[in-house]
Amino acid sequence: MQLDQIDRQILNALFKNGRESLTQLEKVVFKSKDETMSHTGIAKRISKLENSGILKVQANTDIKALNYKSLFLLMEMRNYDEVKNIIAAYEDCPRVFLLAQVTGQYNLILGIVGQTIDVLHRYIDYCGPTNKKGILHSATIFVSNLITPKFLPLNLFNERSKENDCGNICNNCSAFLDGNCKGCGFF
């Protein structure tokens, strides 16, 4: 689907305030230099953008407001099968806010969030993908100040931990058994 000028105006207005009412949007979305779009026309455009997969309404979280910490994990994998295994294991992890396949020295980048730096260290030491088969090299970069985006699409508060998807089972983990970790499903 190609975006036209009206679609761009709608997306820009929703980026600034995703809860903007249709009557407010009709004041700022123009179909010509002097003529604004009707709220009915805007609603149809929004529906079209959603149905085409361009727009998704979701709750994003400000990790600074929660005083959470984050890191980026860069991984060089042995082969493409190992890349696919890591993607399958961690794409639904509640701690992972970014999972991207990249080209260059590394094959994957993961953005990971935790309540504290200690929680992130335990994640790397016990649960993180750096402990998995097929990793040739990894680098960890702790974020000191996340500037943009301010809000991240986090799935922190889901009903159950996704620990089984990554292959780590909390009941077999010394950090969990010692009381140093509550598991990935508890934020």
Backbone as CSV, one residue per row, in Angstrom:
resi,resn,N_x,N_y,N_z,CA_x,CA_y,CA_z,C_x,C_y,C_z
1,MET,0.842,-1.180,0.000,0.000,0.000,0.000,0.889,1.245,0.000
2,GLN,0.560,2.184,-0.823,1.273,3.462,-0.867,0.575,4.459,0.055
3,LEU,1.352,5.197,0.823,0.788,6.245,1.666,0.660,7.530,0.866
4,ASP,-0.496,8.164,0.967,-0.635,9.477,0.343,-0.487,10.556,1.424
5,GLN,-0.653,11.800,1.038,-0.444,12.922,1.959,-1.430,12.886,3.127
6,ILE,-2.648,12.442,2.883,-3.650,12.361,3.953,-3.250,11.290,4.964
7,ASP,-2.830,10.118,4.478,-2.368,9.057,5.378,-1.216,9.559,6.246
8,ARG,-0.285,10.268,5.635,0.876,10.789,6.372,0.444,11.780,7.458
9,GLN,-0.514,12.629,7.135,-1.015,13.585,8.130,-1.667,12.855,9.309
10,ILE,-2.450,11.838,9.004,-3.116,11.066,10.060,-2.078,10.374,10.933
11,LEU,-1.114,9.709,10.316,-0.076,9.016,11.085,0.727,9.996,11.936
12,ASN,1.045,11.155,11.392,1.793,12.155,12.149,0.993,12.639,13.355
13,ALA,-0.293,12.904,13.164,-1.140,13.356,14.271,-1.266,12.271,15.336
14,LEU,-1.417,11.018,14.921,-1.527,9.921,15.885,-0.200,9.641,16.578
15,PHE,0.914,9.891,15.902,2.219,9.748,16.540,2.345,10.741,17.695
16,LYS,1.872,11.948,17.476,1.941,12.975,18.520,0.999,12.664,19.674
17,ASN,-0.192,12.148,19.352,-1.170,11.798,20.374,-2.048,10.679,19.836
18,GLY,-1.727,9.448,20.206,-2.448,8.285,19.714,-3.887,8.196,20.186
19,ARG,-4.252,9.012,21.170,-5.623,8.999,21.689,-6.452,10.172,21.163
20,GLU,-5.930,10.855,20.168,-6.634,12.015,19.617,-7.999,11.599,19.072
21,SER,-9.017,12.387,19.361,-10.368,12.075,18.885,-10.481,12.377,17.392
22,LEU,-11.446,11.742,16.770,-11.687,11.977,15.343,-12.091,13.428,15.084
23,THR,-12.838,14.025,16.003,-13.232,15.426,15.809,-12.027,16.358,15.920
24,GLN,-11.051,16.010,16.731,-9.815,16.808,16.790,-8.976,16.575,15.536
25,LEU,-8.939,15.331,15.074,-8.160,15.022,13.871,-8.702,15.759,12.650
26,GLU,-10.029,15.915,12.577,-10.584,16.585,11.399,-10.188,18.059,11.338
27,LYS,-9.655,18.607,12.420,-9.175,19.995,12.423,-7.757,20.120,11.877
28,VAL,-7.011,19.001,11.871,-5.591,19.084,11.479,-5.250,18.259,10.241
29,VAL,-6.201,17.486,9.725,-5.954,16.673,8.531,-6.661,17.335,7.345
30,PHE,-5.853,17.742,6.363,-6.367,18.480,5.204,-6.336,17.605,3.955
31,LYS,-7.451,17.639,3.184,-7.441,16.948,1.892,-7.056,17.891,0.764
32,SER,-7.127,19.180,1.012,-6.601,20.192,0.089,-6.080,21.345,0.938
33,LYS,-5.581,22.354,0.289,-4.982,23.469,1.025,-5.960,24.102,2.015
34,ASP,-7.223,24.178,1.646,-8.213,24.872,2.472,-9.301,23.971,3.048
35,GLU,-9.320,22.706,2.674,-10.425,21.835,3.068,-9.927,20.691,3.949
36,THR,-10.536,20.564,5.134,-10.157,19.485,6.048,-10.941,18.217,5.722
37,MET,-10.410,17.096,6.190,-11.097,15.803,6.046,-12.206,15.715,7.090
38,SER,-13.265,15.008,6.767,-14.328,14.759,7.745,-13.866,13.666,8.709
39,HIS,-14.467,13.654,9.894,-14.093,12.612,10.860,-14.467,11.224,10.340
40,THR,-15.519,11.132,9.520,-15.899,9.853,8.916,-14.829,9.385,7.935
41,GLY,-14.343,10.293,7.114,-13.270,9.961,6.171,-11.989,9.566,6.885
42,ILE,-11.691,10.254,7.985,-10.493,9.924,8.768,-10.642,8.539,9.384
43,ALA,-11.828,8.238,9.911,-12.072,6.914,10.506,-11.871,5.810,9.473
44,LYS,-12.347,6.036,8.248,-12.159,5.045,7.182,-10.683,4.877,6.851
45,ARG,-9.952,5.992,6.811,-8.512,5.929,6.529,-7.776,5.169,7.634
46,ILE,-8.120,5.440,8.882,-7.473,4.746,10.004,-7.754,3.254,9.920
47,SER,-8.995,2.900,9.638,-9.361,1.489,9.493,-8.570,0.832,8.367
48,LYS,-8.414,1.529,7.251,-7.646,1.007,6.112,-6.175,0.812,6.502
49,LEU,-5.617,1.766,7.240,-4.223,1.652,7.688,-4.046,0.475,8.650
50,GLU,-5.026,0.266,9.521,-4.970,-0.871,10.446,-5.102,-2.191,9.697
51,ASN,-6.068,-2.279,8.804,-6.306,-3.520,8.059,-5.141,-3.897,7.156
52,SER,-4.402,-2.904,6.684,-3.252,-3.188,5.822,-1.985,-3.487,6.621
53,GLY,-2.060,-3.385,7.951,-0.906,-3.698,8.791,0.080,-2.553,8.961
54,ILE,-0.257,-1.374,8.484,0.632,-0.215,8.619,0.503,0.416,9.996
55,LEU,-0.682,0.422,10.551,-0.952,1.057,11.838,-1.442,0.014,12.826
56,LYS,-0.895,0.070,14.038,-1.357,-0.802,15.113,-1.475,0.033,16.381
57,VAL,-2.597,-0.072,17.022,-2.800,0.623,18.282,-2.349,-0.316,19.392
58,GLN,-1.454,0.178,20.255,-0.960,-0.653,21.353,-0.509,0.235,22.501
59,ALA,-0.365,-0.367,23.660,0.144,0.353,24.824,1.659,0.197,24.861
60,ASN,2.368,1.302,24.801,3.822,1.300,24.918,4.203,1.852,26.283
61,THR,5.381,1.495,26.759,5.783,1.773,28.126,7.028,2.641,28.170
62,ASP,7.036,3.620,29.071,8.207,4.460,29.317,9.049,3.783,30.393
63,ILE,10.158,3.155,29.991,10.965,2.424,30.972,11.667,3.373,31.940
64,LYS,11.916,4.609,31.531,12.507,5.586,32.461,11.550,5.879,33.610
65,ALA,10.262,6.017,33.304,9.271,6.300,34.341,9.183,5.148,35.341
66,LEU,9.443,3.927,34.884,9.454,2.758,35.767,10.816,2.550,36.423
67,ASN,11.798,3.353,36.009,13.183,3.233,36.470,13.796,1.890,36.073
68,TYR,13.360,1.339,34.938,13.925,0.101,34.419,15.195,0.409,33.639
69,LYS,15.996,-0.599,33.443,17.261,-0.490,32.720,17.160,-1.325,31.448
70,SER,18.062,-1.042,30.508,18.049,-1.808,29.262,19.462,-2.033,28.758
71,LEU,19.567,-2.984,27.851,20.847,-3.268,27.214,20.590,-3.751,25.801
72,PHE,21.641,-3.688,25.009,21.609,-4.271,23.672,22.621,-5.393,23.638
73,LEU,22.210,-6.492,23.069,23.053,-7.671,22.952,23.272,-7.931,21.469
74,LEU,24.530,-7.931,21.051,24.888,-8.181,19.656,25.479,-9.578,19.578
75,MET,25.029,-10.372,18.620,25.472,-11.761,18.550,25.911,-12.143,17.146
76,GLU,27.071,-12.772,17.087,27.573,-13.365,15.849,27.317,-14.864,15.944
77,MET,26.568,-15.378,14.993,26.146,-16.775,15.040,26.956,-17.628,14.064
78,ARG,27.013,-18.915,14.358,27.765,-19.856,13.528,27.154,-19.991,12.138
79,ASN,25.823,-20.101,12.080,25.157,-20.270,10.785,23.708,-19.795,10.884
80,TYR,23.046,-19.808,9.748,21.683,-19.281,9.693,20.696,-20.128,10.503
81,ASP,20.906,-21.431,10.592,20.025,-22.271,11.409,20.062,-21.837,12.870
82,GLU,21.240,-21.472,13.365,21.363,-21.012,14.752,20.679,-19.654,14.932
83,VAL,20.752,-18.802,13.914,20.039,-17.517,13.948,18.541,-17.779,14.092
84,LYS,18.005,-18.685,13.274,16.574,-19.013,13.326,16.187,-19.579,14.693
85,ASN,17.065,-20.390,15.294,16.775,-20.962,16.612,16.664,-19.879,17.684
86,ILE,17.576,-18.916,17.655,17.531,-17.830,18.640,16.280,-16.977,18.426
87,ILE,15.966,-16.679,17.183,14.758,-15.893,16.893,13.524,-16.615,17.430
88,ALA,13.398,-17.898,17.148,12.234,-18.667,17.605,12.157,-18.715,19.129
89,ALA,13.308,-18.810,19.784,13.331,-18.932,21.237,13.017,-17.615,21.945
90,TYR,13.386,-16.482,21.361,13.303,-15.214,22.085,12.321,-14.193,21.511
91,GLU,11.631,-14.505,20.422,10.744,-13.501,19.831,9.555,-13.161,20.722
92,ASP,9.172,-14.022,21.635,8.068,-13.735,22.550,8.532,-13.515,23.985
93,CYS,9.826,-13.394,24.202,10.358,-13.180,25.551,9.867,-11.831,26.077
94,PRO,9.323,-11.780,27.287,8.814,-10.508,27.810,9.908,-9.473,28.049
95,ARG,11.149,-9.888,28.163,12.243,-8.935,28.375,12.765,-8.339,27.067
96,VAL,12.500,-8.972,25.945,13.056,-8.537,24.659,12.108,-7.531,24.002
97,PHE,12.597,-6.289,23.825,11.792,-5.267,23.153,12.241,-5.038,21.717
98,LEU,13.372,-5.609,21.339,13.860,-5.497,19.964,14.583,-6.787,19.622
99,LEU,14.259,-7.355,18.496,14.958,-8.528,17.977,15.086,-8.304,16.484
100,ALA,16.318,-8.080,16.033,16.526,-7.730,14.629,17.663,-8.543,14.043
101,GLN,17.434,-9.054,12.863,18.478,-9.713,12.093,19.222,-8.623,11.338
102,VAL,20.563,-8.628,11.438,21.371,-7.571,10.828,22.474,-8.178,9.977
103,THR,23.090,-7.340,9.166,24.187,-7.751,8.306,25.446,-7.040,8.771
104,GLY,26.556,-7.748,8.746,27.825,-7.181,9.198,28.516,-8.178,10.099
105,GLN,29.269,-7.685,11.068,29.983,-8.575,11.986,29.019,-9.430,12.800
106,TYR,27.877,-8.856,13.158,26.898,-9.572,13.972,25.701,-9.972,13.114
107,ASN,25.009,-11.026,13.554,23.814,-11.507,12.860,22.521,-11.040,13.515
108,LEU,22.567,-10.828,14.832,21.361,-10.473,15.588,21.661,-9.356,16.578
109,ILE,20.653,-8.521,16.804,20.683,-7.534,17.883,19.410,-7.732,18.694
110,LEU,19.580,-7.818,20.008,18.437,-7.904,20.907,18.461,-6.707,21.837
111,GLY,17.316,-6.072,22.037,17.140,-5.059,23.068,16.441,-5.731,24.228
112,ILE,17.006,-5.603,25.425,16.500,-6.338,26.589,16.259,-5.354,27.728
113,VAL,15.176,-5.544,28.470,14.819,-4.664,29.573,14.744,-5.464,30.869
114,GLY,15.081,-4.802,31.980,14.985,-5.417,33.297,14.808,-4.353,34.360
115,GLN,14.388,-4.776,35.534,14.118,-3.833,36.608,15.389,-3.141,37.103
116,THR,16.515,-3.855,37.093,17.783,-3.307,37.577,18.920,-3.841,36.714
117,ILE,20.089,-3.252,36.884,21.285,-3.760,36.204,21.572,-5.184,36.674
118,ASP,21.365,-5.461,37.966,21.584,-6.823,38.484,20.675,-7.835,37.795
119,VAL,19.423,-7.472,37.580,18.494,-8.367,36.878,18.998,-8.625,35.464
120,LEU,19.481,-7.586,34.794,20.014,-7.759,33.438,21.254,-8.648,33.442
121,HIS,22.128,-8.469,34.435,23.306,-9.344,34.540,22.883,-10.798,34.729
122,ARG,21.907,-11.049,35.600,21.434,-12.421,35.814,20.819,-12.984,34.535
123,TYR,20.094,-12.152,33.812,19.503,-12.600,32.552,20.602,-13.051,31.595
124,ILE,21.636,-12.253,31.460,22.748,-12.611,30.574,23.440,-13.877,31.070
125,ASP,23.681,-13.957,32.378,24.417,-15.092,32.940,23.637,-16.403,32.887
126,TYR,22.314,-16.346,33.076,21.539,-17.574,33.219,20.561,-17.844,32.072
127,CYS,19.850,-16.837,31.632,18.717,-17.055,30.724,18.952,-16.579,29.303
128,GLY,19.819,-15.630,29.144,19.978,-14.973,27.853,20.484,-15.883,26.763
129,PRO,20.343,-15.442,25.541,20.731,-16.258,24.398,22.236,-16.470,24.264
130,THR,23.041,-15.720,25.011,24.493,-15.919,24.908,24.916,-17.278,25.440
131,ASN,24.035,-17.942,26.158,24.328,-19.280,26.677,23.898,-20.393,25.726
132,LYS,23.385,-20.026,24.592,22.848,-21.021,23.661,23.896,-21.491,22.663
133,LYS,23.589,-22.614,22.048,24.452,-23.230,21.044,24.550,-22.349,19.795
134,GLY,25.725,-22.328,19.194,25.895,-21.681,17.902,26.374,-20.244,17.939
135,ILE,26.664,-19.711,19.116,27.120,-18.325,19.211,28.640,-18.287,19.163
136,LEU,29.167,-17.559,18.185,30.616,-17.423,18.051,31.151,-16.289,18.905
137,HIS,30.408,-15.191,18.957,30.867,-14.015,19.690,29.651,-13.162,20.044
138,SER,29.715,-12.509,21.199,28.640,-11.582,21.561,29.236,-10.352,22.232
139,ALA,28.510,-9.273,22.171,28.887,-8.036,22.848,27.652,-7.495,23.552
140,THR,27.854,-6.986,24.757,26.768,-6.431,25.548,27.008,-4.942,25.740
141,ILE,25.991,-4.153,25.468,26.075,-2.704,25.622,24.935,-2.269,26.539
142,PHE,25.282,-1.820,27.747,24.267,-1.319,28.671,23.896,0.108,28.277
143,VAL,22.610,0.402,28.271,22.116,1.726,27.888,22.187,2.637,29.108
144,SER,22.871,3.769,28.966,22.947,4.715,30.081,21.801,5.723,30.041
145,ASN,21.324,6.062,28.842,20.242,7.032,28.720,19.491,6.781,27.410
146,LEU,18.335,6.178,27.499,17.510,5.935,26.315,16.779,7.229,25.960
147,ILE,17.121,7.796,24.830,16.585,9.101,24.450,15.323,8.960,23.597
148,THR,15.401,8.165,22.556,14.234,7.963,21.703,14.268,6.545,21.144
149,PRO,13.185,5.862,21.064,11.850,6.315,21.413,11.654,6.334,22.924
150,LYS,10.806,7.234,23.372,10.538,7.336,24.804,9.702,6.146,25.280
151,PHE,8.796,5.688,24.439,7.907,4.587,24.797,8.257,3.357,23.969
152,LEU,8.361,2.209,24.635,8.736,0.962,23.972,7.572,-0.025,23.990
153,PRO,7.466,-0.848,22.943,6.416,-1.873,22.901,6.831,-3.087,23.726
154,LEU,6.562,-3.034,25.019,6.958,-4.115,25.924,5.766,-5.000,26.248
155,ASN,6.038,-6.287,26.394,5.013,-7.248,26.786,5.369,-7.783,28.169
156,LEU,5.587,-6.865,29.112,6.096,-7.238,30.427,5.072,-7.915,31.315
157,PHE,3.848,-7.548,31.191,2.869,-7.933,32.193,1.898,-8.991,31.684
158,ASN,2.424,-9.926,30.894,1.565,-10.986,30.375,1.265,-11.995,31.476
159,GLU,0.345,-12.889,31.203,-0.155,-13.799,32.229,0.863,-14.829,32.696
160,ARG,1.770,-15.229,31.829,2.740,-16.240,32.242,4.091,-15.939,31.619
161,SER,5.111,-16.444,32.269,6.461,-16.275,31.749,6.605,-17.071,30.462
162,LYS,7.438,-16.581,29.576,7.714,-17.289,28.329,8.978,-18.133,28.474
163,GLU,9.345,-18.474,29.713,10.614,-19.146,29.960,10.766,-20.442,29.171
164,ASN,9.694,-21.170,28.966,9.817,-22.447,28.269,10.158,-22.275,26.798
165,ASP,9.766,-21.154,26.206,10.081,-20.919,24.801,11.580,-20.772,24.576
166,CYS,12.291,-20.180,25.528,13.729,-19.972,25.356,14.522,-21.204,25.786
167,GLY,13.862,-22.163,26.407,14.544,-23.378,26.824,15.038,-23.336,28.261
168,ASN,14.920,-22.192,28.914,15.331,-22.082,30.313,14.129,-22.360,31.197
169,ILE,14.340,-23.152,32.198,13.269,-23.487,33.115,13.691,-23.000,34.490
170,CYS,12.907,-22.074,35.039,13.277,-21.428,36.293,13.556,-22.435,37.407
171,ASN,12.795,-23.510,37.459,12.972,-24.480,38.541,14.312,-25.197,38.488
172,ASN,15.038,-25.076,37.373,16.377,-25.658,37.256,17.475,-24.605,37.373
173,CYS,17.113,-23.357,37.641,18.066,-22.242,37.615,18.518,-21.902,39.034
174,SER,19.831,-21.847,39.249,20.352,-21.550,40.587,19.969,-20.142,41.041
175,ALA,19.917,-19.168,40.146,19.523,-17.804,40.537,18.074,-17.792,41.028
176,PHE,17.206,-18.552,40.372,15.805,-18.638,40.787,15.696,-19.389,42.112
177,LEU,16.392,-20.501,42.228,16.321,-21.320,43.438,16.909,-20.609,44.648
178,ASP,17.920,-19.754,44.433,18.536,-19.001,45.532,17.745,-17.750,45.901
179,GLY,16.668,-17.462,45.166,15.858,-16.284,45.438,16.392,-15.005,44.816
180,ASN,17.388,-15.118,43.936,17.972,-13.938,43.296,17.242,-13.528,42.027
181,CYS,16.297,-14.332,41.585,15.541,-14.031,40.371,14.125,-14.550,40.562
182,LYS,13.151,-13.746,40.160,11.747,-14.149,40.281,11.224,-14.810,39.016
183,GLY,12.017,-14.800,37.944,11.562,-15.340,36.664,11.133,-14.222,35.741
184,CYS,11.094,-14.516,34.472,10.831,-13.475,33.468,9.408,-12.957,33.487
185,GLY,8.474,-13.682,34.026,7.088,-13.243,33.999,6.712,-12.303,35.124
186,PHE,7.675,-11.921,35.970,7.360,-11.094,37.131,8.071,-9.752,37.049
187,PHE,7.349,-8.745,36.590,7.914,-7.399,36.512,7.290,-6.574,37.594
